[in-house]
XYZ file of C-alpha atoms in Angstrom:
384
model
C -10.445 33.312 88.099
C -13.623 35.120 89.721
C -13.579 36.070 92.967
C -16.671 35.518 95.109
C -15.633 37.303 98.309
C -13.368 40.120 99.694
C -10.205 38.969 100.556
C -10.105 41.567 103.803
C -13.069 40.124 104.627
C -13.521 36.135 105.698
C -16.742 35.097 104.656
C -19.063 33.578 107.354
C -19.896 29.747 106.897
C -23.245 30.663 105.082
C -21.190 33.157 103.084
C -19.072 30.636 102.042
C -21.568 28.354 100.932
C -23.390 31.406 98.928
C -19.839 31.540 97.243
C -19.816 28.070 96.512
C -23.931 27.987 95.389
C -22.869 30.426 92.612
C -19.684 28.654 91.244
C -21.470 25.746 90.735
C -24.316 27.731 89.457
C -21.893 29.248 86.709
C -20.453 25.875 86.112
C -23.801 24.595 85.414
C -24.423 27.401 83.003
C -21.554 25.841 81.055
C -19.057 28.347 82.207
C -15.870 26.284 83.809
C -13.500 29.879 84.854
C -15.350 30.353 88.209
C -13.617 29.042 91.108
C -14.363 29.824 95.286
C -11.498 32.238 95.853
C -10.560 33.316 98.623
C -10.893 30.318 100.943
C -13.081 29.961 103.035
C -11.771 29.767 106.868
C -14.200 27.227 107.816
C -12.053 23.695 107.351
C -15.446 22.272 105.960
C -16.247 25.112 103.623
C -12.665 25.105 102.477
C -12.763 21.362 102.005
C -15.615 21.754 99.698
C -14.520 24.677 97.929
C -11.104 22.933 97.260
C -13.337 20.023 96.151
C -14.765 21.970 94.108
C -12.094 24.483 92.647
C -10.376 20.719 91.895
C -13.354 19.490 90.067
C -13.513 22.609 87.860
C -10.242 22.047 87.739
C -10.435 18.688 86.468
C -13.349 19.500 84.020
C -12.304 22.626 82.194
C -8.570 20.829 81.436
C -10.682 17.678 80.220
C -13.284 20.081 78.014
C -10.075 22.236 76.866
C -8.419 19.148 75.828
C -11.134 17.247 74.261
C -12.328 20.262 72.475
C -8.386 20.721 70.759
C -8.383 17.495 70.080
C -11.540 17.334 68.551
C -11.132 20.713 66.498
C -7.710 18.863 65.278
C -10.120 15.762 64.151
C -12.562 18.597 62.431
C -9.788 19.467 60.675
C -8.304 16.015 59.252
C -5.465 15.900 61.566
C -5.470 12.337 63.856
C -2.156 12.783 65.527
C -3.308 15.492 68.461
C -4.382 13.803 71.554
C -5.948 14.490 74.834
C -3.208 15.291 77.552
C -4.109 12.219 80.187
C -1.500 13.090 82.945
C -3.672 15.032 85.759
C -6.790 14.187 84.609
C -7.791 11.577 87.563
C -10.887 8.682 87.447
C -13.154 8.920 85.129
C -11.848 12.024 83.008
C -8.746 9.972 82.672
C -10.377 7.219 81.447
C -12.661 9.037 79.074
C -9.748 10.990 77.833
C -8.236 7.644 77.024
C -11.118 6.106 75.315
C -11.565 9.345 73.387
C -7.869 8.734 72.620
C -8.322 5.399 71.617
C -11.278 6.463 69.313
C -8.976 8.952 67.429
C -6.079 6.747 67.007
C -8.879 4.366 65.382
C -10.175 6.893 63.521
C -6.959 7.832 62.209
C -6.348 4.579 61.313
C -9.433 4.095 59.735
C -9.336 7.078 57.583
C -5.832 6.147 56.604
C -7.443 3.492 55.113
C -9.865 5.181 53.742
C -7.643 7.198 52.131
C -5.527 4.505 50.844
C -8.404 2.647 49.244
C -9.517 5.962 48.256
C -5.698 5.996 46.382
C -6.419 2.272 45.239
C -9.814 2.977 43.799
C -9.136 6.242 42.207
C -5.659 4.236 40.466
C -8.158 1.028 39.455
C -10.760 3.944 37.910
C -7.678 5.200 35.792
C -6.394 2.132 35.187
C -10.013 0.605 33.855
C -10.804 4.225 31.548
C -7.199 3.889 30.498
C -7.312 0.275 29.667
C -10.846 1.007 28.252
C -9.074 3.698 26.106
C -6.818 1.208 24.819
C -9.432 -1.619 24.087
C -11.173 0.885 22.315
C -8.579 1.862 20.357
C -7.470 -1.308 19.772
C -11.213 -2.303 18.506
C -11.229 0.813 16.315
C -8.052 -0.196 14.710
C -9.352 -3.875 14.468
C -12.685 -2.945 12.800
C -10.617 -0.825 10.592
C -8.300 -3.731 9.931
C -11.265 -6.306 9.238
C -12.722 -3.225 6.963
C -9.096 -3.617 5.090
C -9.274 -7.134 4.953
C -12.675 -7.499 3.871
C -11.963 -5.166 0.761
C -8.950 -6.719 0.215
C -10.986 -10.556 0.496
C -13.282 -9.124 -1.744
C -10.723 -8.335 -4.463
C -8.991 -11.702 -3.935
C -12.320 -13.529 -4.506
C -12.777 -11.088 -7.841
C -9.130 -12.600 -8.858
C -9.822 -16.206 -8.000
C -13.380 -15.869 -9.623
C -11.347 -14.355 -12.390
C -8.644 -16.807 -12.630
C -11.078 -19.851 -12.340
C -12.464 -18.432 -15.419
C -9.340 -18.026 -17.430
C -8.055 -21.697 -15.797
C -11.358 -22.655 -17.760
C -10.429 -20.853 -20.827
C -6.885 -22.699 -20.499
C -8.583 -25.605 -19.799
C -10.627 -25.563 -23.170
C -7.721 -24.102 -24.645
C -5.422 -27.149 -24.123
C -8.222 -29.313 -24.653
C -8.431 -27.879 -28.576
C -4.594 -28.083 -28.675
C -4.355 -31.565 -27.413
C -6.589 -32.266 -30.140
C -4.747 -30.182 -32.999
C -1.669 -31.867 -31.606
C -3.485 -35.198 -32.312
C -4.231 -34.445 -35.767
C -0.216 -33.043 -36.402
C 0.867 -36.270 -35.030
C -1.759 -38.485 -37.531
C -0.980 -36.463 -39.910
C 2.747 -36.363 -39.637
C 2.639 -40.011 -39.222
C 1.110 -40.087 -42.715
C 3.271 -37.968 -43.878
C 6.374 -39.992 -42.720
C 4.480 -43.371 -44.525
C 3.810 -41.837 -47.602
C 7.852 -40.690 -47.160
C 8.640 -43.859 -46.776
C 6.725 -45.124 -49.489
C 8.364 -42.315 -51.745
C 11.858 -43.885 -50.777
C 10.940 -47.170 -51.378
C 9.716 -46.398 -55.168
C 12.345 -43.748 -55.571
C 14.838 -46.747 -54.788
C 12.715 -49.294 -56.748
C 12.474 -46.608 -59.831
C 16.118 -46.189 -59.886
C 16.794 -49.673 -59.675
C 14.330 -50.055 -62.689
C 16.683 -47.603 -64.764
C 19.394 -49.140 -63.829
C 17.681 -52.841 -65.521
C 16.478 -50.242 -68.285
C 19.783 -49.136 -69.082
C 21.110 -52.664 -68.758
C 18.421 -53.941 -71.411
C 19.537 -50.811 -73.337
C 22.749 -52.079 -73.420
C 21.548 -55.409 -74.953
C 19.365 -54.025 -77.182
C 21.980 -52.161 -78.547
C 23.843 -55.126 -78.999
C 21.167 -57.297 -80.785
C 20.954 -54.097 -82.833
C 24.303 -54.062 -84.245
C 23.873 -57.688 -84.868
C 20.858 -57.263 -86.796
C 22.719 -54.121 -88.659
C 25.844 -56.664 -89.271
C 23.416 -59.174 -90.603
C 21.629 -56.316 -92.681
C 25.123 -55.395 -93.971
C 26.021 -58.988 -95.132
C 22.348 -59.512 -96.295
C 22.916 -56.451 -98.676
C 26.256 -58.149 -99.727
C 24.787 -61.437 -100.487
C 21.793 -59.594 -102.439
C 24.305 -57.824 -103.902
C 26.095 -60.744 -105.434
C 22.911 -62.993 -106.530
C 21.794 -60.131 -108.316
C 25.546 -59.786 -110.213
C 25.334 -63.970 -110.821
C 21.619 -63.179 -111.529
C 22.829 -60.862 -114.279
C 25.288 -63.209 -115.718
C 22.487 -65.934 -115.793
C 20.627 -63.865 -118.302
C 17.257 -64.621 -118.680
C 17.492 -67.799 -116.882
C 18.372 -65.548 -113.569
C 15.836 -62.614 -113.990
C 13.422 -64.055 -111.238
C 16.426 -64.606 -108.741
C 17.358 -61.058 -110.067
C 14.274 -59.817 -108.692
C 14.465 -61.879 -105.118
C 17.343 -60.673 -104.539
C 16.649 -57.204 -105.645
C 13.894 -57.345 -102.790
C 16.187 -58.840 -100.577
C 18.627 -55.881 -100.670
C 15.891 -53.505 -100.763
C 14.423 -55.370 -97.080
C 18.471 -55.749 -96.200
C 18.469 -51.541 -96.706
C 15.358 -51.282 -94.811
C 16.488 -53.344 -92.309
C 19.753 -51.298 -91.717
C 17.493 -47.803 -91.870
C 15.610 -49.090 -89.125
C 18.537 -50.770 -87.197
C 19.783 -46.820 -87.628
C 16.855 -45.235 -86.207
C 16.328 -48.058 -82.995
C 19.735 -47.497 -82.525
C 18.785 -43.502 -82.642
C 16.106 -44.265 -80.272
C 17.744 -46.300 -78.157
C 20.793 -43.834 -77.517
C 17.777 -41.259 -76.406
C 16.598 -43.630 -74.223
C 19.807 -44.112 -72.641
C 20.323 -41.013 -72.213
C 17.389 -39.981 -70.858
C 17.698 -43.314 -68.386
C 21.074 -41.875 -67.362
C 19.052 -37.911 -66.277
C 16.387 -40.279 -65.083
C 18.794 -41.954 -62.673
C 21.189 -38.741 -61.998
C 17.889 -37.139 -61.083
C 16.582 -39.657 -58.828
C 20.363 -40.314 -57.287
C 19.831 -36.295 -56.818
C 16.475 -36.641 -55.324
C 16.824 -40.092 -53.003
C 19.356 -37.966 -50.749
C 16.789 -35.092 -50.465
C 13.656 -38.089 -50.132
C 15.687 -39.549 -48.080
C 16.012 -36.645 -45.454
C 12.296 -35.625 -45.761
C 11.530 -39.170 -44.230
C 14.226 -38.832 -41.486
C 12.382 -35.302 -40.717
C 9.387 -36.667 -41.020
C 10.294 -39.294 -38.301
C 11.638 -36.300 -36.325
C 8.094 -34.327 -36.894
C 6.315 -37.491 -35.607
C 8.546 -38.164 -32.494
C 8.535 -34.818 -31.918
C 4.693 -34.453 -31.997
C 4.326 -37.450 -29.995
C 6.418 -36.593 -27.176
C 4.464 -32.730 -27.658
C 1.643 -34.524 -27.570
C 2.525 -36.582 -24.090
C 3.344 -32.939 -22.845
C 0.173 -31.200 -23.638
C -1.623 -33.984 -21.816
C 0.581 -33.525 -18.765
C -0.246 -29.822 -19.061
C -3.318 -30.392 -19.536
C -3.918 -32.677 -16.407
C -2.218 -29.859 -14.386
C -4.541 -27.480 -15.999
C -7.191 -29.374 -14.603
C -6.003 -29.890 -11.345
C -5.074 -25.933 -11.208
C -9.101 -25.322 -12.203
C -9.794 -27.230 -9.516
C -7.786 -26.078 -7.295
C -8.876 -22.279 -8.113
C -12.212 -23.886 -7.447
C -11.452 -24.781 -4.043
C -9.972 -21.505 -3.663
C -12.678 -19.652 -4.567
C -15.181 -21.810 -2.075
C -12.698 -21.052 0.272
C -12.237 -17.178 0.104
C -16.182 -17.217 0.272
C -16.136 -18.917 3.583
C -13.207 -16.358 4.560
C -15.256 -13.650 3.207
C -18.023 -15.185 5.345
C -15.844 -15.246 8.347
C -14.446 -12.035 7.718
C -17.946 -10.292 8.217
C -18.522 -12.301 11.237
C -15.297 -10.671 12.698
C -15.992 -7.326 11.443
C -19.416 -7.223 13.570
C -17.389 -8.879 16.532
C -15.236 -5.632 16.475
C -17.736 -3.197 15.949
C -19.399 -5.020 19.499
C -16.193 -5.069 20.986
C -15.794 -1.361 19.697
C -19.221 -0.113 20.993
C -18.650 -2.605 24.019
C -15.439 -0.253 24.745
C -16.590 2.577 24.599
C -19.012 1.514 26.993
C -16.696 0.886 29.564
C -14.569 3.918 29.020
C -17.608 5.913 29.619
C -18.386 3.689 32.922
C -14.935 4.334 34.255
C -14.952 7.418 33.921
C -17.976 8.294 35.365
C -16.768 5.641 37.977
C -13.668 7.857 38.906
C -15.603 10.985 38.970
C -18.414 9.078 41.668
C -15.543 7.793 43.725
C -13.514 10.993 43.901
C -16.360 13.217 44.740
C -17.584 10.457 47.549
C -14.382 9.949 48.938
C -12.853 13.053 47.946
C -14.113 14.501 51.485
C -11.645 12.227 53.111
C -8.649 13.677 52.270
C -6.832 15.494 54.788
C-alpha cells in the first residue's frame, strides 16, 4: 500500500484530508493500490479514510476478480467465477449477475459446441452419403450402359430369330405341302397295289380255269385221236373189202383211201394240239408258280403301302401341329421383339435418369463438402 503521511508524525485534519484528496485522486486515475495509511487521529478523518480504504478495498477485489474471470472467459474456460463472499451491495450483486452471465455463457457455448459436433457429423454424414449415391449412380449408369448393350444384342437375336421362325415358318409350310403330295401319292400307290392284288388273284385264278380247260382239251383230244385211230381202222378195212370187190369197189377204194388219209391227218394234228397243249400247260403251271411267287411279295407291297399312307397321314397331322406352333412361336418372337424395343426404349430412359442422378450426386457431394468446410471455419472459433 502507499503511504500518504509519516507515521511519527499525525497529520493535522486538513492533512488528513490532503491524504485522502490524493487516494481518491489515484483511484480515479484507475489505480486501486493507494490506500490513507497511517490513520488519521481525527475520528472523522479516520472514519472517512476507513470508508474509503474499505471502498478500495471493495473495488480492487471486485476488478481483480472480474478481470480473472473474464481473462478465463477470453480464454474458453466457463467454469472460473467471481469470488462473491466479501464483496458487499452492489459489487456483490454485480459479481453475481456477471456470474450468472458466465454460467449462461458456458452453457450456451456448450451448445454451441455441441451443435457445432452435430453439424460438422450431418456435413460428413451428407458428403459421405453423397459419396455413396454417387457411387451408387456411377455403378448404375454403368449397369444401364451393360444392359443397354446387352438389350441391344437380345433385340439383334430376337430380330434374328423372328427371321429364321419365318424361314421355319415357310419351311414347314413347303413340307406340309410335300407331305401332302407323299400322302396322295402314296394313297395312289396303295390303290394301284390293291388293284395289282386283285388282278394278280384274278390272273391266277384264270390259270387255274386255263389249266382246267387244258385238262379237257386234252381229253377231247385223245378222243378225237381214238376216233382218228378207229377211223384209220375202218378205212383200212373198206379199202381191203374194196379190193376184194374188184372193179365194182374201186370208187369206195378211193373214199376210203381219203378217209384214212383225213383219219392220218387227223391223228398228226391231234399229235401236235396235244404238243401244244402240253406247252401250254406247262407254261400255265410257271404262269401260276410265278404269280403264287409274286402275290406274297404284291401282297406285302400293298400292306406297306397302307403303312406308307398311315404313316404319311399321321406325318402329315404332325407337320400341321408343328406348323401351328411354328406360327404361334413367329408370333410370339414378334411380340418379343416389340417388346425388347419398348425395353430398349425404357432402358435409355433409365440410363439418362442415372446420368441426372449421377451429375445430381456429385452435386451434393461438392455442396457438403463445401458445407463442412463453411461450418467448421464459422464455428470452428468456438471450440475451447
Amino acid at each position: 500500500m502507499t503511504s500518504t503521511s509519516s507515521a511519527a508524525d499525525a497529520p493535522s485534519c486538513a492533512a488528513c484530508f490532503e491524504a485522502i484528496g490524493r487516494v481518491l485522486q489515484q483511484a480515479a486515475r484507475g489505480d486501486l493500490e493507494g490506500r490513507v495509511s497511517p490513520l488519521p487521529e481525527d475520528a472523522e478523518a479516520r472514519e472517512v479514510a476507513e470508508a474509503l480504504n474499505a471502498l478500495l478495498d471493495l473495488t480492487d477485489a471486485y476488478v481483480r476478480e472480474s478481470r480473472a474471470a473474464l481473462q478465463h472467459v477470453a480464454e474458453g474456460v466457463y467454469y472460473r467465477r467471481v469470488m462473491e463472499q466479501g464483496l458487499l451491495g452492489s459489487f456483490g450483486q454485480a459479481a453475481g449477475v456477471i456470474n450468472q452471465a458466465m454460467k449462461a455463457m458456458g452453457d450456451k457455448v456448450a451448445g454451441v459446441e455441441a451443435l457445432r459436433g452435430s453439424l460438422l457429423q450431418i456435413a460428413d454424414e451428407v458428403a459421405s452419403s453423397a459419396g455413396a449415391v454417387e457411387t451408387s449412380a456411377q455403378g448404375l449408369a454403368e449397369l444401364v450402359g451393360r444392359v443397354r448393350q446387352s438389350a441391344a444384342a437380345i433385340d439383334g437375336s430376337a430380330r434374328n430369330t423372328n427371321e429364321n421362325v419365318s424361314g421355319v415358318v415357310a419351311a414347314t409350310e413347303q413340307l406340309s405341302a410335300s407331305i401332302s403330295g407323299v400322302g396322295s401319292l402314296a394313297g395312289s400307290t396303295s390303290q394301284v397295289s390293291r388293284d395289282v392284288v386283285d388282278r394278280a388273284r384274278t390272273t391266277a385264278q384264270a390259270m387255274v380255269e386255263l389249266q382246267d380247260a387244258s385238262e379237257q382239251i386234252n381229253a377231247v383230244v385223245a378222243l378225237i385221236r381214238e376216233v382218228a385211230s378207229q377211223t384209220n381202222l375202218l378205212s383200212l378195212n373198206a379199202m381191203i373189202e374194196a379190193t376184194r370187190a374188184g372193179d365194182a369197189g374201186r370208187g369206195f377204194a378211193v373214199v376210203a383211201g381219203e378217209v384214212k388219209a383225213l383219219a392220218r391227218q387227223t391223228g398228226e394234228a391231234t399229235v401236235d394240239i396235244t404238243h401244244q397243249i402240253q406247252s401250254v400247260q406247262e407254261l400255265t403251271r410257271q404262269a401260276s408258280a410265278a404269280i403264287s411267287g409274286v402275290q406274297p411279295i404284291v401282297d406285302q407291297l400293298a400292306s406297306m403301302a397302307e403303312q406308307v399312307s398311315v404313316a404319311v397321314e399321321q406325318q402329315s397331322e404332325a407337320t400341321q401341329e408343328i406348323s401351328g406352333h411354328i406360327h404361334q412361336a413367329a408370333e410370339g418372337a414378334r411380340e418379343v421383339a416389340g417388346e425388347i424395343g419398348e425395353i430398349t426404349e425404357a432402358i435409355g430412359g433409365a440410363d439418362q435418369a442415372a446420368q441426372e442422378m449421377f451429375a445430381a450426386a456429385q452435386m451434393v457431394a461438392g455442396q457438403a463438402t463445401r458445407l463442412r468446410a463453411e461450418l467448421d471455419g464459422y464455428l470452428g472459433g468456438s471450440a475451447p
